[in-house]
Amino acid sequence: MEKTSHLGMNRTGVDMSPMHSKAMLEGAERVPGDVEANQMLATRRQEMIMEAGTIGSVPMPGTLKGALSSVMKKATGKSPETFINKLGERLAFERMGVRLYEALITKCETLANQQVGAVFTIDDLRRIRADEARHFQLVHDAITSIGADPTAQTPDADVSAVLSSGVLKVITDIRTTVPQSLEAILTAELADTAAWELLVQMAEAMGMSDMAASFREALEQEERHILQVKQWYTQLMTFEAGGKTTRH
Amino acid sequence: MATRLFDAKGVPLEKQLFTWKELAGNTISKLDDDAFTRVRIILMNGIEQQANRFQHHCAMLNGELREALAAVRRVEHHQQTMINWLISPDHSPLETTIAYEQVAIEVTAALAQQEPDDYLAQTYRFGLLEDFDHMYRYSALMDRVEGKDANNILQSYTDIIPGRPTVEEHRAPADDLRTPYDRASANPISKMNALTLVAGEYQTRDYYMNIGPTFTDPVARQLYAEIASIEEQHVTQYASLLDPSESWLEKWLLMEATEAYNYYSCMESETNPWVKAIWERFLEYELGHLQVVANLFQKHEGRDPAEILPTEMPDPIAYQSNREFVRQTLERELNLRARGHQYVDKAQEGEASIAYRSQIHADGVPSEIIAAGYQWHPGTELSRAIRAA
């Protein structure tokens, strides 16, 4: 496996072409900007924020179409659309999580060496993938139970997908290493855990204690994922930096 | 390498083959490859896009050429795919934009210096100073919105300083038109230079039109809208240099020769060995296309391709930093403006362009908003602030 950090002909910095860089800087210093510095960027952003619409809406749940579920009846008056929005986000994120782990498994199977094998196994990754798939199912059932549509993309599901699009790009890039991919999945796991904490609180506040309990179980699993991934990533990077690594 | 265009038969069309894995295979390294490797890739993608566009339009209006056009065009399409897919996926759209402007500056500067016709060379220098300013505006955008240094892409080959201010580049349509070269008397290299620049600017226009709406920042979206409009003007400008009395087949022949000449130029300057092998392979493919079109030209028009094409491959396009040439051009020609087909001092600019600007700038100008007070510094503006503290 290629090391994440190796020396080579990186040409991006000014030190790689001192003569050109000197000429470039001298030129830039001689010519000031042609418009006076001010807060134009912030001002235009403010104008546009004021004029903008929203990302989109939460789809109308079955309640408004006449198929009011018993669970949702309980939640009446407690802004169920916010809950549906966040459930939709979790559903989309867990579904993507399954795909992220599948891509990571392929990468690790291809690049794994003794060093990776000493830190974690492909089965470790498969177990986490299975957890993500179960969480997807859990949220799917929760959404269905309250009469909402698990196939709809809610606003926070959309925003969350934009947010995590970089994670997907890093893991599926054929040139990234195992530690680079682990760092990406760690970012996803950290966000995932915080989101499950919120969902547990929301379910409790809506009086859905069974749902809250099942969500708490998922949260505990996600917390274990963070600890594992963080430990693997740290061990691999420590090993690469010349330190010692130990089996987890 | 045969430099006599007619002697080289190239690879026959039926042997110009690809697999999907080849088309979407290895990529260059954003960090380690030379910036001019990326410059060549971006230009050749544009050249192939132009071949595709022209050949479709040609087929719409020339039934008897459709079969030959379809066969050549399939290969051109796959050549373009293989070239465009060389760009690695860690290039953000804005990083690729910086590279597009580097192409516009360095290739236009190189062609302006090799162009034998004074009016055409003047036109290239005129366009050069406008694309040069776009680099400054996009670099400010990259620094101020994404917190990145455009020079990580430019590798210090290309200056980041204001050129002819983008705010003043917006003109009335009639002021973007130029006097075409004369097909009977123009040097073949002049025709190929013009076609090269039309291709580069057209692709830049299309790229900005595709990626502009993918940005979330409102000023980024507006800056892309503004600069795409100038690229549209540049396409109008450069395309109006082509003699409209050339026949469809004459233009097709010239386009194939332009492609071959550009691959030859890329091959001569390429530093990455496996990318160089692609340029060599595609030069042979283009020589094959040239044979096909030369035969069609003789058959349908009864004319000798030697009337149109240079007998030998001209000197290759120089891929190098044109810092001094650009700075001299800035010093001498910054205040030039276009009025009809002519270049005049800014004091003589026509009313139509002034009126156009006053209308379109009524709600503010994105290129000014993003770059107010901007001065490039290695490692971004924030690095300058750290040094000053």
XYZ file of C-alpha atoms in Angstrom:
637
model
C 0.000 0.000 0.000
C 1.267 3.484 -0.934
C 2.002 5.582 2.147
C -0.360 8.481 2.703
C 2.623 10.792 3.042
C 5.591 10.356 0.704
C 8.083 12.869 -0.658
C 7.878 13.766 -4.339
C 7.620 16.474 -7.004
C 4.711 18.437 -5.552
C 4.677 21.652 -7.615
C 1.948 23.641 -5.834
C 4.047 25.798 -3.485
C 6.110 28.861 -4.339
C 9.326 27.174 -3.193
C 9.196 24.809 -6.171
C 9.752 27.671 -8.623
C 11.588 30.440 -6.772
C 12.422 32.593 -9.829
C 8.879 32.521 -11.241
C 7.388 33.044 -7.782
C 9.604 36.039 -7.080
C 8.586 37.664 -10.372
C 4.939 36.886 -9.725
C 4.947 38.386 -6.229
C 6.808 41.507 -7.378
C 4.186 42.002 -10.088
C 1.297 41.548 -7.670
C 2.790 43.959 -5.131
C 3.143 46.663 -7.805
C -0.515 46.598 -8.835
C -3.108 47.355 -6.189
C -6.703 46.229 -6.632
C -8.702 48.434 -8.993
C -11.651 48.828 -6.631
C -11.323 50.065 -3.075
C -11.474 47.354 -0.439
C -14.759 47.334 1.418
C -17.519 45.026 2.526
C -19.007 44.486 -0.950
C -18.939 40.678 -0.722
C -20.734 40.634 2.635
C -23.231 43.237 1.489
C -24.129 41.331 -1.685
C -24.448 38.122 0.297
C -26.825 39.862 2.705
C -28.964 41.196 -0.136
C -29.192 37.768 -1.713
C -29.953 36.009 1.583
C -32.852 38.408 2.083
C -34.219 37.649 -1.386
C -33.710 33.881 -1.314
C -36.305 31.140 -0.944
C -35.701 27.952 1.050
C -34.167 24.605 0.081
C -37.654 23.114 -0.076
C -40.444 21.749 2.054
C -41.227 18.698 4.138
C -43.812 16.609 2.288
C -47.269 16.542 3.753
C -47.621 13.493 6.017
C -50.537 11.093 5.798
C -52.199 12.999 8.645
C -53.141 15.785 6.305
C -54.334 13.346 3.689
C -56.789 11.814 6.148
C -54.736 8.801 7.230
C -53.776 10.084 10.629
C -51.641 7.551 12.478
C -52.138 6.965 16.180
C -48.531 7.889 16.879
C -48.874 11.144 15.021
C -52.087 11.980 16.828
C -50.064 12.051 20.016
C -47.604 14.410 18.460
C -50.198 16.884 17.234
C -49.227 20.412 18.115
C -45.556 19.511 18.448
C -44.384 20.419 14.936
C -44.251 16.886 13.529
C -42.780 18.242 10.288
C -39.533 19.020 12.079
C -39.370 15.432 13.285
C -40.168 14.107 9.819
C -37.506 16.356 8.328
C -34.845 14.980 10.686
C -35.995 11.400 10.243
C -35.736 11.858 6.493
C -32.208 13.154 6.948
C -31.196 10.170 9.059
C -32.710 7.720 6.609
C -30.756 9.215 3.720
C -27.544 9.389 5.715
C -27.685 5.786 6.929
C -28.478 4.597 3.412
C -25.422 6.459 2.130
C -23.407 5.100 5.057
C -24.011 1.558 3.797
C -22.596 2.554 0.395
C -19.647 4.350 1.985
C -18.671 1.235 3.915
C -19.060 -0.910 0.801
C -16.623 1.348 -1.059
C -14.273 1.343 1.930
C -14.390 -2.467 2.135
C -13.407 -2.736 -1.551
C -10.537 -0.311 -1.021
C -9.287 -2.118 2.075
C -9.550 -5.524 0.406
C -7.452 -4.154 -2.463
C -4.863 -2.213 -0.513
C -4.779 -4.022 2.821
C -1.361 -5.110 3.921
C 0.033 -6.577 7.092
C 0.022 -3.183 8.710
C -3.705 -2.648 8.154
C -4.400 -6.247 9.145
C -2.757 -5.636 12.500
C -5.154 -2.773 13.180
C -8.535 -3.923 11.834
C -10.072 -6.578 9.612
C -12.504 -6.545 6.710
C -14.998 -8.261 9.006
C -14.811 -5.288 11.362
C -15.916 -3.085 8.447
C -18.625 -5.543 7.412
C -20.076 -5.420 10.920
C -20.314 -1.637 10.807
C -21.880 -1.817 7.352
C -24.510 -4.171 8.745
C -25.187 -1.734 11.595
C -25.731 1.099 9.094
C -28.128 -1.072 7.087
C -30.081 -1.904 10.253
C -30.255 1.785 11.172
C -31.611 2.546 7.717
C -34.333 -0.058 8.277
C -35.034 1.346 11.756
C -35.607 4.885 10.484
C -37.585 3.597 7.513
C -39.967 1.809 9.896
C -40.179 4.855 12.162
C -41.157 7.095 9.274
C -43.745 4.620 8.050
C -45.177 4.207 11.564
C -46.036 7.878 11.789
C -47.686 7.922 8.385
C -44.918 9.781 6.557
C -43.296 8.827 3.238
C -39.844 7.172 3.531
C -39.175 7.670 -0.201
C -39.354 11.469 -0.033
C -36.230 13.603 0.187
C -36.685 16.105 3.009
C -34.863 19.457 3.104
C -32.384 18.359 5.764
C -31.768 15.106 3.881
C -30.811 17.223 0.885
C -28.567 19.582 2.850
C -26.945 16.689 4.656
C -26.163 15.029 1.315
C -24.463 18.217 0.104
C -22.528 18.311 3.368
C -21.296 14.743 3.113
C -20.648 14.736 -0.637
C -16.957 15.320 0.052
C -16.810 12.182 2.211
C -18.166 10.141 -0.678
C -15.697 11.723 -3.121
C -12.722 10.926 -0.896
C -13.651 7.298 -0.284
C -14.499 6.484 -3.910
C -11.401 8.241 -5.306
C -9.243 5.340 -6.489
C -6.082 7.221 -5.490
C -6.864 7.807 -1.819
C -5.235 5.582 0.787
C -6.856 3.577 3.596
C -6.018 6.220 6.241
C -7.362 9.024 4.014
C -10.581 7.050 3.567
C -10.791 6.318 7.295
C -10.485 10.028 8.034
C -13.407 10.647 5.683
C -15.565 7.974 7.324
C -14.646 9.350 10.746
C -16.096 12.714 9.694
C -19.295 10.936 8.692
C -19.463 8.958 11.932
C -18.971 12.080 14.077
C -21.844 13.827 12.324
C -23.944 10.677 12.518
C -23.560 10.334 16.274
C -24.544 13.941 16.951
C -27.585 13.458 14.729
C -28.714 10.311 16.569
C -28.418 12.168 19.893
C -30.797 14.773 18.545
C -33.234 12.160 17.238
C -33.383 10.435 20.621
C -34.210 13.754 22.290
C -36.842 14.590 19.694
C -38.546 11.199 19.971
C -38.647 11.561 23.744
C -40.056 15.075 23.531
C -42.778 13.812 21.193
C -43.688 11.152 23.733
C -42.583 8.254 21.536
C -40.748 6.249 24.123
C -40.430 2.981 22.166
C -38.970 4.809 19.240
C -36.631 6.751 21.528
C -35.383 3.487 23.032
C -34.604 1.968 19.657
C -32.873 5.165 18.585
C -30.781 5.113 21.768
C -29.583 1.651 20.838
C -28.538 2.935 17.409
C -26.770 5.859 19.066
C -24.755 3.508 21.236
C -23.671 1.552 18.170
C -22.657 4.744 16.380
C -20.610 5.796 19.414
C -18.762 2.495 19.182
C -18.138 3.119 15.462
C -16.481 6.438 16.233
C -14.196 4.907 18.837
C -13.205 2.098 16.475
C -12.618 4.205 13.375
C -10.740 6.859 15.309
C -8.507 4.236 16.881
C -7.764 2.548 13.522
C -7.009 5.851 11.855
C -4.761 7.000 14.701
C -2.886 3.713 14.784
C -2.250 3.679 11.044
C -1.038 7.280 10.995
C 1.119 6.744 14.072
C 2.634 3.694 12.405
C 3.315 5.687 9.240
C 4.899 8.498 11.238
C 7.325 5.978 12.692
C 5.631 5.302 16.005
C 4.430 1.952 17.278
C 1.042 0.506 16.593
C -0.775 -2.146 18.569
C -3.645 -4.465 17.764
C -6.955 -3.038 18.911
C 7.502 12.051 -36.675
C 6.579 13.109 -40.168
C 6.231 16.871 -40.352
C 5.045 16.793 -43.987
C 1.291 16.767 -43.592
C 0.425 14.969 -46.838
C 3.060 12.271 -46.612
C 1.878 11.026 -43.253
C -1.126 8.719 -43.597
C -1.669 8.367 -39.869
C -3.742 5.543 -38.408
C -6.652 4.434 -40.641
C -10.056 5.307 -39.210
C -11.110 1.687 -38.745
C -8.130 1.076 -36.475
C -8.865 4.025 -34.183
C -10.310 2.026 -31.316
C -10.891 2.442 -27.567
C -12.167 0.557 -24.533
C -14.200 2.089 -21.701
C -11.348 1.488 -19.286
C -8.997 3.389 -21.559
C -11.437 6.264 -21.964
C -11.838 6.732 -18.224
C -8.456 5.539 -17.027
C -5.569 7.117 -15.192
C -5.607 10.805 -14.283
C -2.919 13.428 -13.871
C -1.904 14.535 -10.386
C -3.212 17.971 -9.453
C -0.289 18.361 -7.082
C 2.660 16.826 -8.926
C 2.089 17.236 -12.673
C 3.309 20.377 -14.391
C 0.602 23.049 -14.814
C 1.220 23.043 -18.585
C 0.206 19.380 -18.789
C -3.222 20.449 -17.483
C -3.194 23.472 -19.843
C -2.712 21.158 -22.826
C -5.432 18.779 -21.614
C -7.968 21.588 -21.224
C -7.166 23.072 -24.624
C -7.342 19.724 -26.428
C -10.669 18.949 -24.765
C -11.932 22.214 -26.243
C -10.460 21.424 -29.654
C -12.232 18.055 -29.713
C -15.474 19.632 -28.481
C -15.255 22.018 -31.436
C -14.694 19.123 -33.841
C -17.819 17.459 -32.488
C -19.896 20.650 -32.647
C -18.795 21.510 -36.182
C -19.304 17.996 -37.482
C -22.852 17.828 -36.124
C -23.740 21.144 -37.740
C -22.069 20.078 -40.959
C -24.150 16.882 -40.977
C -27.365 18.840 -40.447
C -26.770 20.704 -43.684
C -24.853 18.189 -45.854
C -26.624 14.883 -46.373
C -23.939 13.425 -48.637
C -21.286 13.836 -45.926
C -23.274 12.328 -43.066
C -21.787 8.859 -43.142
C -18.199 10.081 -43.163
C -18.985 12.671 -40.508
C -20.577 10.060 -38.249
C -17.557 7.781 -38.526
C -14.972 10.486 -37.827
C -17.112 12.101 -35.152
C -17.390 8.888 -33.127
C -13.621 8.790 -32.833
C -13.365 12.522 -32.057
C -15.930 12.033 -29.301
C -13.913 9.274 -27.704
C -10.699 11.248 -28.073
C -12.371 14.080 -26.181
C -13.594 11.703 -23.496
C -10.144 10.261 -22.948
C -8.620 13.745 -22.727
C -11.222 15.340 -20.475
C -11.186 12.353 -18.129
C -7.455 12.947 -17.509
C -8.420 15.723 -15.092
C -8.285 14.200 -11.610
C -11.452 14.273 -9.465
C -9.830 16.323 -6.685
C -9.997 19.372 -8.963
C -12.870 21.493 -7.659
C -14.866 23.338 -10.340
C -13.192 26.576 -9.269
C -9.717 25.052 -9.428
C -10.489 23.846 -12.937
C -11.726 27.350 -13.720
C -8.363 28.804 -12.704
C -6.745 26.292 -15.041
C -9.122 27.297 -17.871
C -8.056 30.920 -17.479
C -4.419 29.844 -17.465
C -5.109 28.184 -20.814
C -6.779 31.353 -22.107
C -3.819 33.498 -21.059
C -0.848 31.323 -21.967
C -2.232 29.876 -25.218
C -3.577 33.225 -26.452
C -0.244 34.881 -25.624
C 1.664 32.155 -27.472
C -0.567 32.458 -30.553
C -0.423 36.268 -30.501
C 3.364 36.013 -30.731
C 3.438 33.457 -33.531
C 0.644 35.077 -35.592
C 2.019 36.624 -38.829
C -1.022 38.860 -39.502
C -0.938 42.151 -37.548
C -4.718 42.560 -37.209
C -5.226 38.993 -36.010
C -2.335 39.320 -33.554
C -3.860 42.567 -32.275
C -7.168 40.779 -31.753
C -5.448 38.050 -29.753
C -3.662 40.598 -27.568
C -6.988 42.369 -27.046
C -8.700 39.179 -25.866
C -5.666 38.195 -23.818
C -5.916 41.240 -21.536
C -9.551 40.399 -20.814
C -8.959 36.774 -19.891
C -6.009 37.971 -17.851
C -8.401 40.009 -15.716
C -10.712 37.019 -15.277
C -7.838 35.175 -13.623
C -7.552 37.970 -11.068
C -11.305 37.945 -10.350
C -11.566 34.162 -10.018
C -8.458 34.091 -7.815
C -10.123 36.601 -5.495
C -13.232 34.397 -5.471
C -11.174 31.327 -4.640
C -9.334 33.116 -1.832
C -12.308 34.887 -0.322
C -14.987 32.222 -0.633
C -13.028 28.962 -0.431
C -9.892 30.130 1.400
C -7.564 28.694 -1.257
C -4.572 30.038 -3.198
C -5.051 29.994 -6.990
C -1.295 29.694 -7.378
C -1.479 26.070 -6.220
C -2.947 25.521 -9.678
C -0.898 28.106 -11.598
C 2.485 27.025 -10.170
C 3.763 30.623 -10.486
C 3.745 30.561 -14.311
C 0.937 33.122 -14.649
C 0.468 36.495 -12.924
C -2.576 37.276 -10.779
C -3.026 41.019 -11.269
C -5.827 43.099 -12.811
C -5.968 43.349 -16.609
C -8.560 45.250 -18.636
C -11.196 45.415 -15.888
C -13.937 42.851 -16.507
C -16.479 45.572 -15.685
C -15.366 47.367 -18.877
C -15.212 44.288 -21.111
C -18.964 44.174 -21.689
C -19.728 45.509 -25.155
C -22.596 45.901 -27.564
C -22.766 42.860 -29.908
C -21.627 44.806 -32.976
C -18.434 45.810 -31.180
C -17.472 42.160 -30.767
C -17.323 41.499 -34.494
C -13.974 41.569 -36.309
C -12.835 41.582 -39.920
C -12.297 37.995 -41.102
C -9.105 36.742 -42.688
C -9.227 36.293 -46.462
C -9.327 32.581 -47.283
C -7.422 33.144 -50.532
C -4.506 35.086 -49.104
C -4.275 34.199 -45.391
C -1.399 32.071 -44.175
C -2.600 28.569 -43.142
C -1.163 29.086 -39.645
C -3.404 32.155 -39.259
C -6.459 30.027 -40.009
C -5.341 27.362 -37.542
C -4.582 29.936 -34.831
C -8.061 31.412 -35.179
C -9.723 27.989 -35.028
C -7.668 27.088 -31.961
C -8.828 30.181 -30.102
C -12.478 29.750 -31.090
C -12.278 26.210 -29.697
C -10.661 27.271 -26.424
C -13.042 30.148 -25.758
C -16.144 28.177 -26.764
C -15.261 25.405 -24.346
C -14.593 27.981 -21.610
C -18.006 29.531 -22.229
C -19.692 26.138 -22.084
C -17.782 25.098 -18.963
C -18.813 28.241 -17.069
C -22.404 27.848 -18.259
C -22.422 24.282 -16.893
C -20.717 24.765 -13.551
C -21.827 28.328 -12.679
C -25.182 27.204 -11.264
C -23.535 24.491 -9.129
C -22.031 27.102 -6.794
C -23.914 28.000 -3.622
C -22.293 31.361 -2.882
C -24.436 34.086 -4.505
C -21.450 36.151 -5.622
C -19.777 33.090 -7.147
C -22.952 32.399 -9.138
C -23.063 35.988 -10.325
C -19.362 36.115 -11.192
C -19.722 33.006 -13.365
C -22.755 34.582 -15.037
C -20.760 37.742 -15.711
C -17.593 36.100 -17.014
C -19.532 33.538 -19.076
C -21.031 36.541 -20.839
C -17.543 37.792 -21.746
C -16.568 34.328 -22.960
C -19.655 34.452 -25.188
C -18.365 37.779 -26.525
C -14.960 36.204 -27.104
C -16.488 33.355 -29.085
C -18.275 35.961 -31.189
C -15.010 37.853 -31.615
C -12.787 34.938 -32.579
C -15.377 33.151 -34.708
C -15.906 36.351 -36.703
C -12.254 36.123 -37.786
C -13.065 33.033 -39.866
C -13.734 33.727 -43.532
C -17.451 32.971 -44.052
C -16.878 32.144 -47.724
C -14.971 28.949 -46.911
C -17.017 25.902 -47.890
C -18.117 23.302 -45.321
C -15.469 20.870 -46.557
C -12.781 23.536 -46.584
C -13.589 24.334 -42.948
C -13.635 20.633 -42.051
C -10.238 20.168 -43.659
C -8.853 23.145 -41.739
C -10.293 21.842 -38.489
C -8.659 18.444 -38.940
C -5.360 20.164 -39.742
C -5.790 22.346 -36.624
C -6.360 19.275 -34.496
C -3.279 17.567 -35.926
C -1.176 20.689 -35.439
C -2.316 21.032 -31.841
C -1.589 17.400 -30.985
C 1.826 17.828 -32.592
C 2.437 20.921 -30.425
C 1.321 19.082 -27.275
C 3.519 16.110 -28.107
C 6.568 18.314 -28.605
C 6.261 20.012 -25.219
C 4.732 17.336 -22.972
C 6.725 16.428 -19.848
C 4.517 13.618 -18.551
C 5.547 10.511 -20.532
C 2.219 8.654 -20.495
C 0.279 11.796 -21.420
C 2.793 12.393 -24.219
C 1.983 8.919 -25.536
C -1.674 9.982 -25.795
C -0.736 13.088 -27.814
C 1.397 10.936 -30.142
C -1.416 8.451 -30.618
C -4.001 11.148 -31.290
C -1.733 12.961 -33.747
C -1.684 9.763 -35.777
C -5.483 9.538 -35.480
C -5.897 13.125 -36.721
C -3.608 12.498 -39.666
C -5.943 9.615 -40.491
C -8.954 11.964 -40.305
C -7.132 14.455 -42.498
C -6.715 11.794 -45.176
C -10.442 11.016 -45.084
C -11.423 14.671 -45.392
C -8.782 15.415 -48.046
C -10.271 12.634 -50.187
C -13.793 14.000 -49.686
C -12.557 17.490 -50.566
C -11.095 16.218 -53.842
C -14.167 14.128 -54.616
C -16.900 16.671 -53.864
C -15.172 19.932 -54.712
C -12.598 18.755 -57.240
C -10.004 20.821 -55.439
C -6.514 20.005 -54.256
C -6.134 20.091 -50.424
C -2.705 21.584 -51.000
C -4.491 24.845 -51.866
C -5.646 25.037 -48.256
C -3.159 23.257 -46.050
C 0.457 23.993 -45.226
C 2.801 21.461 -46.828
C 4.716 21.077 -43.597
C 3.681 21.179 -39.969
C 4.327 24.733 -38.676
C 6.542 25.250 -35.617
C 4.765 23.928 -32.532
C 2.884 26.197 -30.137
C 5.255 27.168 -27.318
C 3.899 26.073 -23.935
C 5.714 28.333 -21.474
C 5.140 31.266 -19.137
C 4.480 34.424 -21.151
C 4.824 36.732 -18.152
C 6.952 39.388 -19.860
C 4.887 39.455 -23.057
C 1.667 39.800 -21.071
C 3.078 42.583 -18.924
C 4.303 44.501 -21.987
C 0.898 44.090 -23.608
C -0.784 45.340 -20.434
C 1.432 48.380 -20.373
C 0.825 49.262 -24.024
C -2.728 48.173 -24.717
C -4.691 48.213 -21.481
C -6.737 51.219 -22.590
C -7.715 49.846 -25.988
C -11.411 49.302 -26.618
C -13.301 47.826 -29.575
C -15.479 49.986 -31.805
C -16.997 48.047 -34.662
C -14.153 46.012 -36.167
C -11.471 48.431 -35.007
C -9.462 49.011 -31.837
C -9.598 52.521 -30.396
C -8.562 54.336 -27.250
C -11.109 54.099 -24.420
C -11.982 57.774 -24.965
C -13.328 56.855 -28.426
C -15.476 53.936 -27.376
C -18.919 53.843 -29.023
C -22.161 54.869 -27.355
C -23.795 51.466 -27.830
C -21.273 49.663 -25.630
C -21.355 52.359 -22.982
C -25.152 52.213 -22.880
C -25.106 48.403 -22.726
C -22.805 48.484 -19.709
C -24.764 51.108 -17.909
C -27.881 48.935 -18.171
C -26.386 45.559 -17.288
C -24.350 46.950 -14.370
C -27.379 48.676 -12.831
C -27.595 46.293 -9.828
C -23.835 46.124 -9.151
C -20.960 44.256 -10.777
C -19.909 40.825 -9.429
C -16.322 41.111 -10.730
C -15.886 44.285 -8.650
C -17.736 42.949 -5.621
C -15.519 39.889 -5.323
C -12.162 41.572 -5.954
C -12.491 44.871 -4.079
C -8.981 45.688 -2.851
C -7.661 42.233 -3.709
C -3.935 41.683 -4.100
C -2.616 38.178 -4.597
C -0.182 36.919 -1.982
C 1.419 33.439 -1.733
C -0.794 31.374 0.572
C -3.806 33.779 0.278
C -4.652 37.216 1.691
C -4.746 35.756 5.182
C -1.060 34.834 4.881
C -0.277 38.450 4.087
C -2.221 39.499 7.175
C -0.257 37.029 9.294
C 3.022 38.378 7.933
C 1.963 41.960 8.564
C 0.886 41.234 12.145
